[in-house]
CSV table of C-alpha atoms in Angstrom, one decimal:
chain,number,residue,atom,x,y,z
A,13,MET,CA,-59.3,-54.5,-19.1
A,14,ALA,CA,-60.9,-51.1,-19.8
A,15,GLY,CA,-62.2,-51.0,-16.2
A,16,VAL,CA,-58.7,-51.6,-15.0
A,17,MET,CA,-57.4,-48.7,-17.0
A,18,ALA,CA,-60.1,-46.5,-15.6
A,19,ASP,CA,-58.7,-47.3,-12.1
A,20,PHE,CA,-55.1,-46.6,-13.1
A,21,GLY,CA,-53.4,-44.2,-10.7
A,22,ASN,CA,-56.4,-44.4,-8.3
A,23,PHE,CA,-55.0,-44.8,-4.8
A,24,THR,CA,-56.5,-44.5,-1.3
A,25,HIS,CA,-53.6,-45.6,1.0
A,26,ALA,CA,-49.9,-45.2,1.1
A,27,VAL,CA,-47.4,-47.1,3.3
A,28,VAL,CA,-44.2,-45.2,4.2
A,29,ARG,CA,-41.4,-45.7,6.6
A,30,ALA,CA,-39.3,-43.2,8.6
A,31,ILE,CA,-35.6,-42.7,7.8
A,32,PRO,CA,-33.2,-44.4,10.2
A,33,VAL,CA,-30.1,-42.5,11.4
A,34,SER,CA,-28.1,-45.4,10.0
A,35,LEU,CA,-29.1,-44.4,6.4
A,36,ALA,CA,-26.4,-41.7,6.2
A,37,LYS,CA,-23.4,-43.9,6.7
A,38,GLU,CA,-24.7,-47.5,6.1
A,39,ALA,CA,-27.3,-47.4,3.3
A,40,LEU,CA,-26.2,-49.1,0.1
A,41,ARG,CA,-25.1,-46.7,-2.7
A,42,MET,CA,-23.6,-47.1,-6.1
A,43,ASN,CA,-21.4,-44.0,-5.7
A,44,VAL,CA,-19.6,-42.7,-2.6
A,45,SER,CA,-21.4,-39.6,-1.3
A,46,ASP,CA,-22.2,-37.9,2.0
A,47,VAL,CA,-25.8,-37.7,3.0
A,48,ASP,CA,-27.1,-34.8,5.1
A,49,LEU,CA,-29.3,-36.8,7.4
A,50,GLU,CA,-31.4,-33.8,8.7
A,51,LYS,CA,-32.0,-32.6,5.2
A,52,ALA,CA,-33.0,-36.1,4.1
A,53,GLN,CA,-35.5,-36.4,7.0
A,54,ARG,CA,-37.0,-32.9,6.2
A,55,GLU,CA,-37.4,-33.9,2.5
A,56,HIS,CA,-39.1,-37.1,3.6
A,57,GLU,CA,-41.4,-35.2,5.9
A,58,VAL,CA,-42.5,-33.0,3.0
A,59,TYR,CA,-43.0,-36.1,0.8
A,60,VAL,CA,-45.2,-37.7,3.4
A,61,GLY,CA,-47.0,-34.4,4.0
A,62,VAL,CA,-47.9,-34.2,0.3
A,63,LEU,CA,-49.4,-37.7,0.3
A,64,LYS,CA,-51.3,-37.1,3.4
A,65,GLN,CA,-52.4,-33.4,3.5
A,66,LYS,CA,-52.2,-32.3,-0.1
A,67,LEU,CA,-53.6,-35.5,-1.7
A,68,GLY,CA,-55.7,-36.8,1.1
A,69,LEU,CA,-54.3,-40.4,1.1
A,70,GLU,CA,-54.6,-42.5,4.2
A,71,VAL,CA,-50.9,-42.8,5.1
A,72,ILE,CA,-49.6,-45.6,7.3
A,73,GLU,CA,-46.2,-44.5,8.7
A,74,LEU,CA,-44.0,-47.3,10.0
A,75,PRO,CA,-41.1,-46.5,12.4
A,76,ALA,CA,-37.5,-46.6,11.2
A,77,ASP,CA,-35.4,-49.7,12.0
A,78,GLU,CA,-31.8,-48.8,12.8
A,79,SER,CA,-30.6,-52.3,11.8
A,80,LEU,CA,-32.1,-51.7,8.3
A,81,PRO,CA,-30.4,-48.6,6.9
A,82,ASP,CA,-32.3,-48.8,3.6
A,83,CYS,CA,-35.8,-49.4,5.2
A,84,VAL,CA,-37.2,-46.0,4.0
A,85,PHE,CA,-37.2,-47.4,0.5
A,86,VAL,CA,-40.4,-49.5,1.0
A,87,GLU,CA,-41.2,-49.9,-2.7
A,88,ASP,CA,-38.6,-52.6,-3.0
A,89,ALA,CA,-40.3,-54.8,-0.4
A,90,ALA,CA,-43.6,-55.3,-2.1
A,91,VAL,CA,-45.5,-55.1,-5.4
A,92,VAL,CA,-49.2,-54.3,-5.0
A,93,CYS,CA,-51.7,-54.6,-7.8
A,94,GLY,CA,-55.4,-54.7,-7.1
A,95,ASP,CA,-56.0,-56.6,-3.9
A,96,THR,CA,-52.8,-58.7,-4.2
A,97,ALA,CA,-49.5,-57.9,-2.6
A,98,LEU,CA,-46.4,-59.8,-3.7
A,99,ILE,CA,-43.8,-59.7,-0.9
A,100,THR,CA,-40.5,-59.6,-2.7
A,101,ARG,CA,-37.1,-61.1,-2.0
A,102,PRO,CA,-34.8,-58.1,-2.4
A,103,GLY,CA,-31.6,-58.6,-4.3
A,104,ALA,CA,-29.3,-57.2,-1.6
A,105,GLU,CA,-29.1,-59.7,1.3
A,106,SER,CA,-28.8,-56.8,3.8
A,107,ARG,CA,-32.4,-55.7,2.8
A,108,ARG,CA,-34.2,-59.0,3.1
A,109,LYS,CA,-35.5,-58.3,6.6
A,110,GLU,CA,-37.2,-55.1,5.5
A,111,THR,CA,-40.1,-57.2,4.1
A,112,ALA,CA,-41.5,-58.4,7.5
A,113,ALA,CA,-43.0,-55.0,8.6
A,114,ILE,CA,-44.3,-54.3,5.1
A,115,ARG,CA,-45.9,-57.8,4.9
A,116,ARG,CA,-47.6,-57.3,8.3
A,117,THR,CA,-49.0,-53.9,7.4
A,118,LEU,CA,-50.4,-55.0,4.0
A,119,LYS,CA,-52.0,-58.1,5.6
A,120,GLU,CA,-53.6,-55.8,8.2
A,121,LEU,CA,-55.0,-53.7,5.3
A,122,GLY,CA,-56.7,-56.9,4.0
A,123,LEU,CA,-54.6,-57.6,0.9
A,124,ASN,CA,-54.0,-61.1,-0.3
A,125,ILE,CA,-50.4,-61.8,0.4
A,126,VAL,CA,-48.2,-63.8,-1.9
A,127,ASP,CA,-44.7,-64.6,-0.5
A,128,MET,CA,-41.7,-65.0,-2.7
A,129,SER,CA,-40.1,-68.0,-0.9
A,130,ASP,CA,-37.9,-69.4,-3.7
A,131,GLU,CA,-34.3,-68.8,-2.6
A,132,ASN,CA,-33.2,-68.6,-6.2
A,133,ALA,CA,-35.4,-65.6,-6.9
A,134,THR,CA,-34.6,-62.0,-6.3
A,135,LEU,CA,-36.9,-59.0,-7.0
A,136,ASP,CA,-36.8,-55.3,-6.0
A,137,GLY,CA,-40.0,-53.4,-6.5
A,138,GLY,CA,-37.9,-50.6,-8.1
A,139,ASP,CA,-37.5,-52.9,-11.1
A,140,VAL,CA,-41.3,-53.3,-11.6
A,141,LEU,CA,-43.2,-50.9,-13.9
A,142,PHE,CA,-46.9,-51.4,-14.0
A,143,THR,CA,-48.5,-49.6,-16.9
A,144,GLY,CA,-52.2,-50.4,-16.0
A,145,ARG,CA,-52.1,-52.8,-18.9
A,146,GLU,CA,-49.1,-55.0,-18.3
A,147,PHE,CA,-45.9,-55.3,-16.2
A,148,PHE,CA,-42.3,-54.6,-17.3
A,149,VAL,CA,-39.7,-56.1,-15.0
A,150,GLY,CA,-36.1,-54.9,-15.1
A,151,LEU,CA,-33.4,-57.7,-15.0
A,152,SER,CA,-30.8,-55.8,-13.0
A,153,LYS,CA,-28.2,-56.2,-10.3
A,154,ARG,CA,-31.1,-56.7,-7.9
A,155,THR,CA,-33.8,-58.6,-9.9
A,156,ASN,CA,-33.4,-61.9,-11.7
A,157,GLN,CA,-35.5,-64.0,-14.2
A,158,ARG,CA,-36.9,-66.2,-11.5
A,159,GLY,CA,-38.2,-63.2,-9.6
A,160,ALA,CA,-39.9,-62.0,-12.8
A,161,GLU,CA,-41.5,-65.4,-13.3
A,162,ILE,CA,-42.9,-65.4,-9.7
A,163,LEU,CA,-44.3,-61.9,-10.3
A,164,ALA,CA,-46.0,-63.2,-13.5
A,165,ASP,CA,-47.5,-66.1,-11.5
A,166,ALA,CA,-48.8,-63.7,-8.8
A,167,PHE,CA,-50.5,-61.4,-11.3
A,168,LYS,CA,-51.8,-63.8,-14.0
A,169,ASP,CA,-54.2,-61.3,-15.5
A,170,TYR,CA,-51.4,-59.3,-17.0
A,171,ALA,CA,-48.6,-59.9,-19.5
A,172,VAL,CA,-45.1,-59.6,-18.0
A,173,SER,CA,-42.1,-58.7,-20.1
A,174,THR,CA,-38.5,-58.5,-18.9
A,175,VAL,CA,-36.1,-55.7,-19.8
A,176,PRO,CA,-32.3,-55.8,-19.3
A,177,VAL,CA,-31.1,-53.0,-17.0
A,178,THR,CA,-27.5,-52.4,-18.0
A,179,ASP,CA,-27.0,-49.1,-16.4
A,180,GLY,CA,-28.3,-47.7,-13.1
A,181,LEU,CA,-29.7,-49.6,-10.1
A,182,HIS,CA,-33.3,-50.3,-11.2
A,183,LEU,CA,-35.6,-50.1,-14.2
A,184,LYS,CA,-37.4,-47.2,-12.5
A,185,SER,CA,-34.1,-45.4,-12.0
A,186,PHE,CA,-34.8,-44.0,-15.5
A,187,CYS,CA,-38.5,-44.4,-16.2
A,188,SER,CA,-42.0,-44.3,-14.7
A,189,MET,CA,-45.6,-43.8,-15.7
A,190,GLY,CA,-46.6,-40.2,-16.1
A,191,GLY,CA,-50.3,-41.0,-16.8
A,192,PRO,CA,-52.4,-43.6,-18.6
A,193,GLY,CA,-50.4,-44.8,-21.6
A,194,LEU,CA,-47.6,-42.3,-20.9
A,195,ILE,CA,-44.1,-43.4,-20.1
A,196,VAL,CA,-41.7,-40.8,-18.7
A,197,ILE,CA,-38.2,-41.8,-19.8
A,198,GLY,CA,-34.6,-40.5,-19.4
A,199,SER,CA,-32.6,-39.4,-22.4
A,200,SER,CA,-29.5,-41.5,-21.8
A,201,GLU,CA,-28.6,-44.3,-24.3
A,202,PRO,CA,-29.4,-47.1,-21.8
A,203,ALA,CA,-32.8,-45.6,-21.0
A,204,GLN,CA,-33.7,-45.1,-24.6
A,205,LYS,CA,-32.6,-48.6,-25.4
A,206,ALA,CA,-34.8,-50.0,-22.6
A,207,LEU,CA,-37.8,-48.0,-23.9
A,208,LYS,CA,-37.2,-49.5,-27.4
A,209,ILE,CA,-37.3,-53.0,-25.9
A,210,MET,CA,-40.5,-52.2,-24.0
A,211,GLN,CA,-42.1,-50.9,-27.1
A,212,GLN,CA,-41.1,-53.9,-29.1
A,213,MET,CA,-42.4,-56.4,-26.5
A,214,SER,CA,-45.7,-54.7,-25.9
A,215,ASP,CA,-49.0,-55.2,-27.8
A,216,HIS,CA,-50.0,-51.7,-26.6
A,217,ARG,CA,-48.9,-48.3,-27.9
A,218,TYR,CA,-47.4,-45.9,-25.3
A,219,ASP,CA,-46.7,-42.2,-25.6
A,220,LYS,CA,-43.4,-41.0,-24.2
A,221,LEU,CA,-42.2,-37.9,-22.4
A,222,THR,CA,-38.4,-37.7,-22.5
A,223,VAL,CA,-36.5,-35.8,-19.9
A,224,PRO,CA,-32.8,-34.8,-20.0
A,225,ASP,CA,-32.0,-36.4,-16.6
A,226,ASP,CA,-32.6,-40.1,-16.1
A,227,ILE,CA,-33.4,-39.9,-12.4
A,228,ALA,CA,-35.9,-37.1,-13.1
A,229,ALA,CA,-37.9,-39.6,-15.1
A,230,ASN,CA,-38.9,-41.3,-11.8
A,231,THR,CA,-42.2,-39.7,-11.0
A,232,ILE,CA,-45.4,-40.7,-9.2
A,233,TYR,CA,-48.6,-40.5,-11.1
A,234,MET,CA,-52.0,-40.6,-9.5
A,235,ASN,CA,-55.6,-40.1,-10.6
A,236,LEU,CA,-57.5,-39.0,-7.6
A,237,PRO,CA,-61.2,-38.1,-7.1
A,238,GLY,CA,-61.7,-34.3,-7.2
A,239,LYS,CA,-58.1,-33.7,-8.2
A,240,GLY,CA,-57.7,-35.6,-11.5
A,241,HIS,CA,-54.3,-36.3,-12.9
A,242,VAL,CA,-51.5,-35.6,-10.3
A,243,LEU,CA,-47.8,-35.9,-10.9
A,244,LEU,CA,-45.1,-35.7,-8.2
A,245,HIS,CA,-41.8,-34.9,-9.9
A,246,CYS,CA,-38.3,-33.5,-9.4
A,247,THR,CA,-37.8,-29.8,-8.4
A,248,PRO,CA,-36.3,-27.1,-10.7
A,249,GLU,CA,-33.5,-26.8,-8.1
A,250,GLU,CA,-32.5,-30.4,-8.7
A,251,PHE,CA,-33.1,-30.7,-12.4
A,252,PRO,CA,-34.1,-27.4,-14.0
A,253,GLU,CA,-34.2,-28.7,-17.6
A,254,SER,CA,-36.2,-31.8,-16.7
A,255,ALA,CA,-38.6,-29.9,-14.5
A,256,LYS,CA,-39.4,-27.6,-17.5
A,257,VAL,CA,-40.5,-30.7,-19.5
A,258,PHE,CA,-43.2,-31.6,-17.1
A,259,GLU,CA,-44.9,-28.2,-17.7
A,260,LYS,CA,-46.0,-29.7,-21.0
A,261,LEU,CA,-48.5,-31.8,-19.0
A,262,LYS,CA,-51.2,-29.1,-19.0
A,263,ASP,CA,-53.9,-31.5,-17.6
A,264,HIS,CA,-51.9,-32.6,-14.6
A,265,MET,CA,-51.7,-31.1,-11.1
A,266,LEU,CA,-47.9,-30.8,-11.0
A,267,ILE,CA,-46.2,-31.2,-7.5
A,268,PRO,CA,-42.4,-30.7,-7.4
A,269,VAL,CA,-40.9,-32.7,-4.5
A,270,SER,CA,-37.3,-32.5,-3.5
A,271,ASN,CA,-35.3,-35.7,-3.3
A,272,MET,CA,-31.7,-34.3,-3.3
A,273,GLU,CA,-30.4,-36.3,-0.3
A,274,LYS,CA,-32.1,-39.7,-0.8
A,275,VAL,CA,-30.9,-39.8,-4.4
A,276,LYS,CA,-27.3,-40.0,-3.0
A,277,VAL,CA,-28.2,-43.5,-1.8
A,278,ASP,CA,-30.0,-44.3,-5.1
A,279,GLY,CA,-33.4,-43.5,-3.8
A,280,ALA,CA,-36.0,-42.1,-6.2
A,281,LEU,CA,-39.5,-40.7,-5.6
A,282,THR,CA,-41.3,-43.9,-6.1
A,283,CYS,CA,-39.0,-45.8,-3.8
A,284,CYS,CA,-40.4,-44.2,-0.6
A,285,SER,CA,-44.0,-45.4,-0.7
A,286,VAL,CA,-46.2,-48.4,-1.5
A,287,LEU,CA,-49.4,-47.1,-3.0
A,288,ILE,CA,-52.6,-49.0,-2.6
A,289,ASN,CA,-56.2,-48.7,-3.8
A,290,ILE,CA,-58.6,-50.2,-1.2
A,291,LYS,CA,-62.1,-50.2,-2.5
A,292,ALA,CA,-64.9,-49.8,0.1
A,293,LYS,CA,-66.8,-53.0,0.7
A,294,VAL,CA,-70.3,-52.6,-0.6
């Protein structure tokens, strides 16, 4: 397992998808809010640019599908670990067709595909937190016990624990990995309660970095050759107090990325990419 941890955060490829015009009016959301489509598209362009130009990942950009207003949130359609991709069965019926394009792309990249075909199962990738040592799966409005069981079956090398998500859309609506053994967590009572459950269920000890705003706890951690620890996180304009907390991570290259529009339709930073580590064939 030590070798696995050495690889934690090491990615070579990212799959992203363009924002459809239909996102503004038709994307699912927990709260009623108006989305500035042009601003959302600009934010997404910057996000993709960071992955591609700044971090040097090989980025596969899929076109938007107007019949799938939430399709930019590719994370929910697949869980990738090592060379296996579990194609999910999203909890919202309107999102089920999003998986087809993602499946095709991951297959073309040479990953081993596992399909979640059980009609009693639901799983959104936003409910799956991989720590490098184990998986935590949020049982939420979108993910159920059967979905978590199928994930455990797909990734047999790792322990899988379930965590009730009583508030917010997904488990990663209030937490993420900020580095090896470091969980970034929101300060709300439901977030802290979930962290306590994760700590109790795990055989491993995790450090925590608590931020005042739950959604700001959704970050993207990478460990890249020549760059070291990299963290994409909220901007000071969005969440000034939370952005300040990330400055404590002196060993990280910190990259603030704006997500002000997509957050209105419950989209966080991790939602907009599927990250993959493809090792060169020797």
